[in-house]
PDB file of C-alpha atoms in Angstrom:
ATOM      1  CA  UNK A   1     -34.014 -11.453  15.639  1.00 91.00           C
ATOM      2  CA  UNK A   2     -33.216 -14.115  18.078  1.00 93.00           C
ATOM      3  CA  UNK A   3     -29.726 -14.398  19.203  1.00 96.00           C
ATOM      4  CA  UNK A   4     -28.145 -16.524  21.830  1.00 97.00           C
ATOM      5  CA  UNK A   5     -24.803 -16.441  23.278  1.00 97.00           C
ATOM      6  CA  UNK A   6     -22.916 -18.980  25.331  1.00 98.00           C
ATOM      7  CA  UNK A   7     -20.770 -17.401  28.425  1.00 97.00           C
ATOM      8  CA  UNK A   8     -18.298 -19.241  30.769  1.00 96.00           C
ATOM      9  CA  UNK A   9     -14.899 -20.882  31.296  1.00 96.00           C
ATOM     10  CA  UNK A  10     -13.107 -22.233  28.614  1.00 95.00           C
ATOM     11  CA  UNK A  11     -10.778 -24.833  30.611  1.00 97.00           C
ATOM     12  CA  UNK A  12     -12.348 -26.989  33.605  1.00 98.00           C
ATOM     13  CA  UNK A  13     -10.046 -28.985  35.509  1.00 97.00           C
ATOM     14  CA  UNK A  14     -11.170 -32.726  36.114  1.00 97.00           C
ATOM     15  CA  UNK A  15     -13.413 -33.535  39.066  1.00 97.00           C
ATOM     16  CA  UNK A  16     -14.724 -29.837  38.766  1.00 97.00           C
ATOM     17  CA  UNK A  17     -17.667 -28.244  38.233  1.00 98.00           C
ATOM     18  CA  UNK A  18     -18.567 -26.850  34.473  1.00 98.00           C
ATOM     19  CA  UNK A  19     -20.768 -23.813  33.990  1.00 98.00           C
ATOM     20  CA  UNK A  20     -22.120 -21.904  31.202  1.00 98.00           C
ATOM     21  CA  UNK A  21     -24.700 -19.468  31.165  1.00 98.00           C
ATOM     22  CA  UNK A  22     -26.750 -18.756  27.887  1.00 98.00           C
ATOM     23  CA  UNK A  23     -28.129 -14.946  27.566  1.00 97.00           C
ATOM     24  CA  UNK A  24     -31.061 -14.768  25.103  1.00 96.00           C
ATOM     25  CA  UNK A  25     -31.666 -12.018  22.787  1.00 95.00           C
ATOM     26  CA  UNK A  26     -34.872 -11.230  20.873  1.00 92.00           C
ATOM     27  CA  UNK A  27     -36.913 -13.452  23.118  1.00 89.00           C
ATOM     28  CA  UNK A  28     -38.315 -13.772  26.464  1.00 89.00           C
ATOM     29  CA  UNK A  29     -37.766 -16.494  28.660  1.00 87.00           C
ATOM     30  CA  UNK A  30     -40.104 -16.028  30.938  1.00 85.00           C
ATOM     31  CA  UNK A  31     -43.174 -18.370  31.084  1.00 81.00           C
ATOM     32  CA  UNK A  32     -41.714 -18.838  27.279  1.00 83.00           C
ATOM     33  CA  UNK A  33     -43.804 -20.888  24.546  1.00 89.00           C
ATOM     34  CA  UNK A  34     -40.644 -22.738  23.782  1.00 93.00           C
ATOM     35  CA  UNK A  35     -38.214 -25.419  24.971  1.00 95.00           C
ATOM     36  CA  UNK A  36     -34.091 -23.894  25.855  1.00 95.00           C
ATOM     37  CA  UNK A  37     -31.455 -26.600  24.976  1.00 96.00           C
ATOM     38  CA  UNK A  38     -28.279 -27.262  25.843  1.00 98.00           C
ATOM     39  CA  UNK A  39     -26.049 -29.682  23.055  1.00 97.00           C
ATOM     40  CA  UNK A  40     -22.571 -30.381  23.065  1.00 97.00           C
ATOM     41  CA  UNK A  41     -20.206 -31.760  20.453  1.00 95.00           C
ATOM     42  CA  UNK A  42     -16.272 -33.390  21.109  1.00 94.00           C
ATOM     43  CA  UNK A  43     -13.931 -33.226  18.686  1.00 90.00           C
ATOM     44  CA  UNK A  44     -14.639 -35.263  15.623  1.00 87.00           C
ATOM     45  CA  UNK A  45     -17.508 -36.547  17.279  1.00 90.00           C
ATOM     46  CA  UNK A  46     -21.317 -36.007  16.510  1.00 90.00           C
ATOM     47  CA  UNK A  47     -23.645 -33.590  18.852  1.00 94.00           C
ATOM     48  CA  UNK A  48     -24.919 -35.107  21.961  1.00 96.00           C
ATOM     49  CA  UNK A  49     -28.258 -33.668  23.650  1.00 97.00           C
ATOM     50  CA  UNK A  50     -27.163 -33.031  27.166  1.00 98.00           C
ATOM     51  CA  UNK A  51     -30.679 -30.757  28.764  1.00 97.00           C
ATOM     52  CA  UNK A  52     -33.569 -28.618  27.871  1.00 96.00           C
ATOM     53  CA  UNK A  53     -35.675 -26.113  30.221  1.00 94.00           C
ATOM     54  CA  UNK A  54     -38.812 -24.265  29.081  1.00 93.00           C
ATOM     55  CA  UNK A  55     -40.108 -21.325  32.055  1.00 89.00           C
ATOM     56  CA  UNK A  56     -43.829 -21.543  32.835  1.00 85.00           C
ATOM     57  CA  UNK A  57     -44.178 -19.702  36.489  1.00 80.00           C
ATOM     58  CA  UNK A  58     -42.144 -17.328  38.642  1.00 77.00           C
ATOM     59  CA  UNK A  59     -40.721 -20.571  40.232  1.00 78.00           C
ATOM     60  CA  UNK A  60     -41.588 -23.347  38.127  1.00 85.00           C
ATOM     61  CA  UNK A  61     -39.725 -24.762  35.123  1.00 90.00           C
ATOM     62  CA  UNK A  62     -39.988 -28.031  32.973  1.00 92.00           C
ATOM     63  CA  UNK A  63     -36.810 -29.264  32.637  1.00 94.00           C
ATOM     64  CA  UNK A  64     -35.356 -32.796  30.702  1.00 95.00           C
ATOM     65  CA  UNK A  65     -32.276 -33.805  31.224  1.00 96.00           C
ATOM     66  CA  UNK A  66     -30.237 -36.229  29.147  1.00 96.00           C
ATOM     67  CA  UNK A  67     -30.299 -39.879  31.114  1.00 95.00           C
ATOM     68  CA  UNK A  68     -26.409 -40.078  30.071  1.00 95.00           C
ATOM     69  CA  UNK A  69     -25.799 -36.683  32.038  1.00 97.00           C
ATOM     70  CA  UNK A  70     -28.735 -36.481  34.604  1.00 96.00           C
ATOM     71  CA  UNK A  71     -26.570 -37.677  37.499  1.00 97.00           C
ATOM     72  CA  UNK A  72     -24.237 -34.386  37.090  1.00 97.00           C
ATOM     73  CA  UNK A  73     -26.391 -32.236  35.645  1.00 97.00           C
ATOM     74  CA  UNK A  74     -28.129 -28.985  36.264  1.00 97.00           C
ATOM     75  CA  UNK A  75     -29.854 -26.914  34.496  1.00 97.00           C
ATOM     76  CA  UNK A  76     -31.465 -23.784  35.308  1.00 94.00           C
ATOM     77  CA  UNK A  77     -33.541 -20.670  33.603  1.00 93.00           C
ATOM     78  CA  UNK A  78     -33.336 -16.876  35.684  1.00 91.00           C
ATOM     79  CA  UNK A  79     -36.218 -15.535  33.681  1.00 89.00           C
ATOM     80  CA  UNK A  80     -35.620 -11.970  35.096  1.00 89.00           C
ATOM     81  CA  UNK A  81     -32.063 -11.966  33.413  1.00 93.00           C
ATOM     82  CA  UNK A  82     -33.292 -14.039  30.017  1.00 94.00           C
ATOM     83  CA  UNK A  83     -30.493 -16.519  30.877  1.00 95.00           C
ATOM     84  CA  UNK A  84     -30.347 -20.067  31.492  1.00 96.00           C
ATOM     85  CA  UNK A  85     -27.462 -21.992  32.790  1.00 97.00           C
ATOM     86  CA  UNK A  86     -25.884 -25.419  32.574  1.00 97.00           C
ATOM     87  CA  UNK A  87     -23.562 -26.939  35.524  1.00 98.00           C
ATOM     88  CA  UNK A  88     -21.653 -30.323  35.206  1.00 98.00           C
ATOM     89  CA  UNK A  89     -20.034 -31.820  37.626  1.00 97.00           C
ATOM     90  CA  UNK A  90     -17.337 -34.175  38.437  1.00 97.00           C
ATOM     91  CA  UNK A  91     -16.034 -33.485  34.796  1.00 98.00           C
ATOM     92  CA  UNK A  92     -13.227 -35.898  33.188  1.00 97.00           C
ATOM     93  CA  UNK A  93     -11.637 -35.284  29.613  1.00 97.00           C
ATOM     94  CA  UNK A  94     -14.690 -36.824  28.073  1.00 96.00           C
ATOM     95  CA  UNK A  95     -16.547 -33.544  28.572  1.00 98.00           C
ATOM     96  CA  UNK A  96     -14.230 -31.714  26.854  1.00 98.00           C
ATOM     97  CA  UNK A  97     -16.357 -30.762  23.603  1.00 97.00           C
ATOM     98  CA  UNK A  98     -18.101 -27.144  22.367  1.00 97.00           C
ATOM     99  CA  UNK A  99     -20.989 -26.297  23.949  1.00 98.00           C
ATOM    100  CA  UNK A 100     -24.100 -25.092  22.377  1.00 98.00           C
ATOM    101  CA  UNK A 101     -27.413 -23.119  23.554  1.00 97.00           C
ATOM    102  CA  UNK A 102     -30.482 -23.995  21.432  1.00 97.00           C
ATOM    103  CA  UNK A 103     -33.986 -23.097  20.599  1.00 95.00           C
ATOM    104  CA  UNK A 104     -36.456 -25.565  18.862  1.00 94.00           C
ATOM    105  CA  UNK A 105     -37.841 -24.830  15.649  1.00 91.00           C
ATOM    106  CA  UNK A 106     -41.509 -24.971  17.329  1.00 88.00           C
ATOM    107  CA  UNK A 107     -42.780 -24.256  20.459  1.00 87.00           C
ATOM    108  CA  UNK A 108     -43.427 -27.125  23.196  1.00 85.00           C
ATOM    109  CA  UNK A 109     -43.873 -29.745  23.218  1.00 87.00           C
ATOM    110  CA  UNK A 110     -41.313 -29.959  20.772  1.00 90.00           C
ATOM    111  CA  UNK A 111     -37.887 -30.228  22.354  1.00 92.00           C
ATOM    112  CA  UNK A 112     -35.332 -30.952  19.341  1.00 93.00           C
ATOM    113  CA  UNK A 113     -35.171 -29.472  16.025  1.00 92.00           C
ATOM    114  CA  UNK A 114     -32.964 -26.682  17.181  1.00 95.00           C
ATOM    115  CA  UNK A 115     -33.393 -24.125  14.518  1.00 95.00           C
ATOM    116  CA  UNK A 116     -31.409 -21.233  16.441  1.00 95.00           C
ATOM    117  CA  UNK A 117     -27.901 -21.759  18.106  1.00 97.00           C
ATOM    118  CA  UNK A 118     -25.311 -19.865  20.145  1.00 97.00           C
ATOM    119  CA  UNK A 119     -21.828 -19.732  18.428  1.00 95.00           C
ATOM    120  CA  UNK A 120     -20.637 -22.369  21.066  1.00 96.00           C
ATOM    121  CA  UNK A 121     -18.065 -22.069  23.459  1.00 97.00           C
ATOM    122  CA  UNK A 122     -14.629 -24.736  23.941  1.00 97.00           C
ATOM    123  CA  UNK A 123     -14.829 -26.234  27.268  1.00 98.00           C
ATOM    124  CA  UNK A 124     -11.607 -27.819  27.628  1.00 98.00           C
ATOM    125  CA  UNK A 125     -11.223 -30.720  30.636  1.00 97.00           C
ATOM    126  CA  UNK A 126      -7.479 -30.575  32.029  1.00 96.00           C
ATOM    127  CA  UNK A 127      -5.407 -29.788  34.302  1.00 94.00           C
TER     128      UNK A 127
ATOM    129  CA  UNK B   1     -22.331 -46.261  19.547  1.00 77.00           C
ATOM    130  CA  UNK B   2     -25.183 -43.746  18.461  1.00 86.00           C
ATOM    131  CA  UNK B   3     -28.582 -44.751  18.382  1.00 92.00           C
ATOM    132  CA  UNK B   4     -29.446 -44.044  14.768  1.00 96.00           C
ATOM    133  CA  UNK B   5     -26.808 -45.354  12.409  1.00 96.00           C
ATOM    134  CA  UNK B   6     -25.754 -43.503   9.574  1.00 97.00           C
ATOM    135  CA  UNK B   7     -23.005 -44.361   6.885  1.00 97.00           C
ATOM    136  CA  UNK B   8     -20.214 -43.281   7.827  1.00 96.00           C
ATOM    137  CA  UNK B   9     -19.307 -41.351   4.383  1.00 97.00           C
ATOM    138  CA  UNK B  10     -20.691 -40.953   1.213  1.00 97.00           C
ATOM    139  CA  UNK B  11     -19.349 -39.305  -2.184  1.00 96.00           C
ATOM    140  CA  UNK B  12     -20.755 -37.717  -5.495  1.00 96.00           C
ATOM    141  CA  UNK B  13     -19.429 -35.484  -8.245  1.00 96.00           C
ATOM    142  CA  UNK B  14     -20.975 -32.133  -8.444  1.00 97.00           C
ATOM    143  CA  UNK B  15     -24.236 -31.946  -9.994  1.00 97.00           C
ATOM    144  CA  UNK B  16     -24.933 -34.860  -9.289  1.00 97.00           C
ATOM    145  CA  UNK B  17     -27.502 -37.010  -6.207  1.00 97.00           C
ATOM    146  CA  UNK B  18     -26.575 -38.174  -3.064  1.00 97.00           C
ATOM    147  CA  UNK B  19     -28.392 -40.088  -0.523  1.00 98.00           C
ATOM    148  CA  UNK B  20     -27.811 -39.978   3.063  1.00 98.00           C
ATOM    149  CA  UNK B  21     -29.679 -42.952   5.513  1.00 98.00           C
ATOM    150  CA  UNK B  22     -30.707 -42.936   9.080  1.00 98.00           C
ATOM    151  CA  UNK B  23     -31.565 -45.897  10.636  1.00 97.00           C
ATOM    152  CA  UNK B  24     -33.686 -46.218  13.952  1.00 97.00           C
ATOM    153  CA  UNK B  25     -36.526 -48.133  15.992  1.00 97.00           C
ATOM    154  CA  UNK B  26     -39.721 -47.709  16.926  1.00 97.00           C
ATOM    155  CA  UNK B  27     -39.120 -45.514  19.659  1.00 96.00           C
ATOM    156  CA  UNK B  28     -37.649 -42.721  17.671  1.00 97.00           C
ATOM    157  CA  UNK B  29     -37.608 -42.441  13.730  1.00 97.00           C
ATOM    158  CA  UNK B  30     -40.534 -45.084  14.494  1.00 97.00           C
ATOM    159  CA  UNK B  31     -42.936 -42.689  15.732  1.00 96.00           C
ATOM    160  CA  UNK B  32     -40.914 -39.424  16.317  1.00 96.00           C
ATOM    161  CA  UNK B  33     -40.000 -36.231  13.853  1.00 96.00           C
ATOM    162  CA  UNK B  34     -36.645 -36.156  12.312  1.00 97.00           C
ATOM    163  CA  UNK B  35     -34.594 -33.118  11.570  1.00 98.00           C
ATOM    164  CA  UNK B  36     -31.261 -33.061   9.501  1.00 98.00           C
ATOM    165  CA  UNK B  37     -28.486 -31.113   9.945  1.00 98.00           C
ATOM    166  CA  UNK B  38     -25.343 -29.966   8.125  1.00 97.00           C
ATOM    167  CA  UNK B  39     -22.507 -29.308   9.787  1.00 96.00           C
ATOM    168  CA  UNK B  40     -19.220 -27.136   8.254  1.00 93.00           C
ATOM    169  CA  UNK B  41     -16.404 -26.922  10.275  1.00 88.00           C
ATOM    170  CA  UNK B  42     -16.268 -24.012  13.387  1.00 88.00           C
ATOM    171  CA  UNK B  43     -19.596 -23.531  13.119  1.00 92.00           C
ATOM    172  CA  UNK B  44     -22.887 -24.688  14.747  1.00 93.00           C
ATOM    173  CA  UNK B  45     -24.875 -26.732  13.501  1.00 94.00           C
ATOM    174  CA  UNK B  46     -27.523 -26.065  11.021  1.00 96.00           C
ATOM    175  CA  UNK B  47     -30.960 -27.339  10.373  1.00 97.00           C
ATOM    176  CA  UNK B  48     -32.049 -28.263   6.941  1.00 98.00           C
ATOM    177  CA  UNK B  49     -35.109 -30.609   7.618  1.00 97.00           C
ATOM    178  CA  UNK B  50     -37.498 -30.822  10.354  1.00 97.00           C
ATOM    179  CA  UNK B  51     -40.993 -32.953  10.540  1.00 96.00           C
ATOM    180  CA  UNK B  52     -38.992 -35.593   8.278  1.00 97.00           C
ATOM    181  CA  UNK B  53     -39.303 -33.490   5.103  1.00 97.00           C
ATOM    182  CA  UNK B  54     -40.419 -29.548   5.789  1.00 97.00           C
ATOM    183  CA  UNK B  55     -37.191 -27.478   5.316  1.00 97.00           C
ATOM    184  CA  UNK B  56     -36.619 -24.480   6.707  1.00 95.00           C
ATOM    185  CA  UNK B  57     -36.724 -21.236   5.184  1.00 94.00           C
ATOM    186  CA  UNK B  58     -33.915 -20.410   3.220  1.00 95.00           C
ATOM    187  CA  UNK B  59     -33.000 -23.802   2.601  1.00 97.00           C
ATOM    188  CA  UNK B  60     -32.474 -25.011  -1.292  1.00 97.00           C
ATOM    189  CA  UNK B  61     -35.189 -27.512  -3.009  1.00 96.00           C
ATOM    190  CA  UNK B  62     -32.383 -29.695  -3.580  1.00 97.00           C
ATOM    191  CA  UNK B  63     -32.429 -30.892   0.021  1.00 98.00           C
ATOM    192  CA  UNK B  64     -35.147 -32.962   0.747  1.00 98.00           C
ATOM    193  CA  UNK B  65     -36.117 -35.632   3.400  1.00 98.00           C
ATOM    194  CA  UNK B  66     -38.615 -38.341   3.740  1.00 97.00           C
ATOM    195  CA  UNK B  67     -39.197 -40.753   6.289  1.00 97.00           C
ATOM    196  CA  UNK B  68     -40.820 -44.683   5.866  1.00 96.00           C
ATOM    197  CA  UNK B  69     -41.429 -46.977   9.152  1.00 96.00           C
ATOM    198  CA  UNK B  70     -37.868 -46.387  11.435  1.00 97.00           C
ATOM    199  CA  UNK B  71     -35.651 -45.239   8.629  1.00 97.00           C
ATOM    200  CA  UNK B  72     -34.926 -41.641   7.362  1.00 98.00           C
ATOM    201  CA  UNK B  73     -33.801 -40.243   3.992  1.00 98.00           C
ATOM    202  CA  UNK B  74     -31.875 -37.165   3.330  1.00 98.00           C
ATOM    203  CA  UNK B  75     -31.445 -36.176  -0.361  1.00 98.00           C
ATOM    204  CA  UNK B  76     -29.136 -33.794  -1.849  1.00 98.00           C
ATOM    205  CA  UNK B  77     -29.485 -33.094  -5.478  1.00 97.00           C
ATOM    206  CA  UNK B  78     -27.422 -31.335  -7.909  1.00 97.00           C
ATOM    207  CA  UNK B  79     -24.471 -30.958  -5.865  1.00 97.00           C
ATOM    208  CA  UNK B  80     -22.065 -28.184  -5.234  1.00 97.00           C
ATOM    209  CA  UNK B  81     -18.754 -27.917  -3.633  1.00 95.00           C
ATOM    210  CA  UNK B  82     -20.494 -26.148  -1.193  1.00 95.00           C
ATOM    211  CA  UNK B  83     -22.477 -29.192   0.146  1.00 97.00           C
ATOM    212  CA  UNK B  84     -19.255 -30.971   1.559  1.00 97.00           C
ATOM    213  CA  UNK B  85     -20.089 -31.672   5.168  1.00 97.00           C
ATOM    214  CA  UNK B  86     -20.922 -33.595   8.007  1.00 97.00           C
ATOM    215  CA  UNK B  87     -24.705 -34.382   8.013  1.00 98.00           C
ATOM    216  CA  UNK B  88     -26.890 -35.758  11.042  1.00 98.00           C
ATOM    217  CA  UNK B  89     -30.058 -36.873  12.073  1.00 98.00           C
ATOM    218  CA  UNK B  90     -31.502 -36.243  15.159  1.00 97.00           C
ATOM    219  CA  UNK B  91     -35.169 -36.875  16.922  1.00 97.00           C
ATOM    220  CA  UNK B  92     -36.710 -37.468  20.249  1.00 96.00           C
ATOM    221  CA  UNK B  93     -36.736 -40.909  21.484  1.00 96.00           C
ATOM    222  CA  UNK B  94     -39.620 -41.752  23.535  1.00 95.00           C
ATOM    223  CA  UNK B  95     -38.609 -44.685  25.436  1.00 95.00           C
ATOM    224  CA  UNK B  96     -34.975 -42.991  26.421  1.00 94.00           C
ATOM    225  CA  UNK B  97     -36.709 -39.684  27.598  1.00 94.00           C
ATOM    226  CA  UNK B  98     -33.687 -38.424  24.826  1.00 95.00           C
ATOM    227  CA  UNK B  99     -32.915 -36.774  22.148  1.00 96.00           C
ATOM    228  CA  UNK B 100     -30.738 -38.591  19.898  1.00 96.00           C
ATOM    229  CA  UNK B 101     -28.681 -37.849  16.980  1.00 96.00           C
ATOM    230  CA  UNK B 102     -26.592 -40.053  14.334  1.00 96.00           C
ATOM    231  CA  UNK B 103     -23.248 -40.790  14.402  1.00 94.00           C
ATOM    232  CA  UNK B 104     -22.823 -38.351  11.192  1.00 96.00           C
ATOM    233  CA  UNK B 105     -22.174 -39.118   7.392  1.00 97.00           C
ATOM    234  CA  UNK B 106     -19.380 -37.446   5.865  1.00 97.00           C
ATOM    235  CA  UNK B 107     -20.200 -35.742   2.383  1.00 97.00           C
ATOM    236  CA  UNK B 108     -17.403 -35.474  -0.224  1.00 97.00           C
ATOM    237  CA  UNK B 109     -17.933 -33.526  -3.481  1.00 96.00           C
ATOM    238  CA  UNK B 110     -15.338 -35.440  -5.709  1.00 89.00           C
TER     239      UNK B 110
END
């Protein structure tokens, strides 16, 4: 059974960096069929997309970021460990939101239809 | 401001219909898949619908979706207490390089 689980800080303080790092159970990453998201949802807000990476080679990965986020935005996949990561930087209280690791209901090229999430994990933005 | 537009709320009685809209363009609900989700409170999101009307295994036939031109449709029939949540919509949108979700409709079981 697939499982994900979202690792990482819980508060950020502004004009840091954010990082999480998704481990991935019951599947392997590496040179994987399927699309790994990243979505994130602030309080009383709706989710927001922020990245997605699929692993197709040793070194190569396909990897969309959202164009809201793309200017801060990394995101990563260490096939040997079955994790990929997210980093954000520059954050201000806007980021402040759970964070969720995703898998598509189908494999690529579909990128959305996350069937399969983490539990999330409460980034908070403050000093 | 969200790129597909959703009503903000919506409210039934048990047992009875609701339906939830999802407005778009041509560059997502237009000519991309939509999925719906159902939110509840400290928990992630879950999928009901994906490819506009295929639900996902375990899901009730009382939730069903359809999609005509750049508008969506999520249907909820004979509903429970259970069913009080936040719903979205999400697809790709092809001229954004994004996926995009709804700004969420608010179900109340009166």
């Amino acid at each position: 059974q697939l499982q994900l689980q979202e690792s990482g800080p819980g508060l950020v303080k502004p004009s840091e960096t954010l990082s999480l790092t998704c481990t991935v159970a019951g599947d392997s990453m590496s040179r994987s069929s399927y699309y790994w998201g990243w979505v994130r949802q602030a309080p009383g807000k709706g989710p927001e997309w922020i990245g997605s990476v699929r692993n197709i080679g040793v070194t190569d990965d396909i990897i969309y970021y959202s164009p809201s986020l793309r200017s801060r935005l990394t995101i990563s996949v260490d096939a040997s460990r079955n994790q990929f990561s997210l980093r954000l930087n520059s954050v201000t209280a806007a980021d402040t939101a759970v964070y969720y690791c995703a898998r598509p209901s189908g494999a690529y090229p579909l990128i959305h239809s996350f069937d399969v999430w983490g539990q999330g994990t409460l980034v908070t933005v403050s000093s | 401001q969200s790129v597909l537009t959703q009503p903000p709320s919506v409210s039934a009685a048990p047992g009875q219909k609701v339906t939830i809209s999802c407005s778009g363009g041509t560059s997502n609900i237009g000519t991309n898949f939509v999925s719906w989700y159902q939110h509840l409170p400290g928990t992630a999101p879950k999928i009901l619908i994906r490819d506009n009307s295929e639900r996902l295994s375990g899901i009730p036939d009382r939730f069903s979706g359809s999609r005509s031109g750049t508008s969506a449709t999520l249907v909820i029939t004979g509903l429970q207490t259970g069913d009080e949540a936040d719903y979205y919509c999400g697809t790709w949108d092809s001229s954004l390089t994004d996926v995009v979700f709804g700004g969420g409709t608010k179900l109340t079981v009166l």
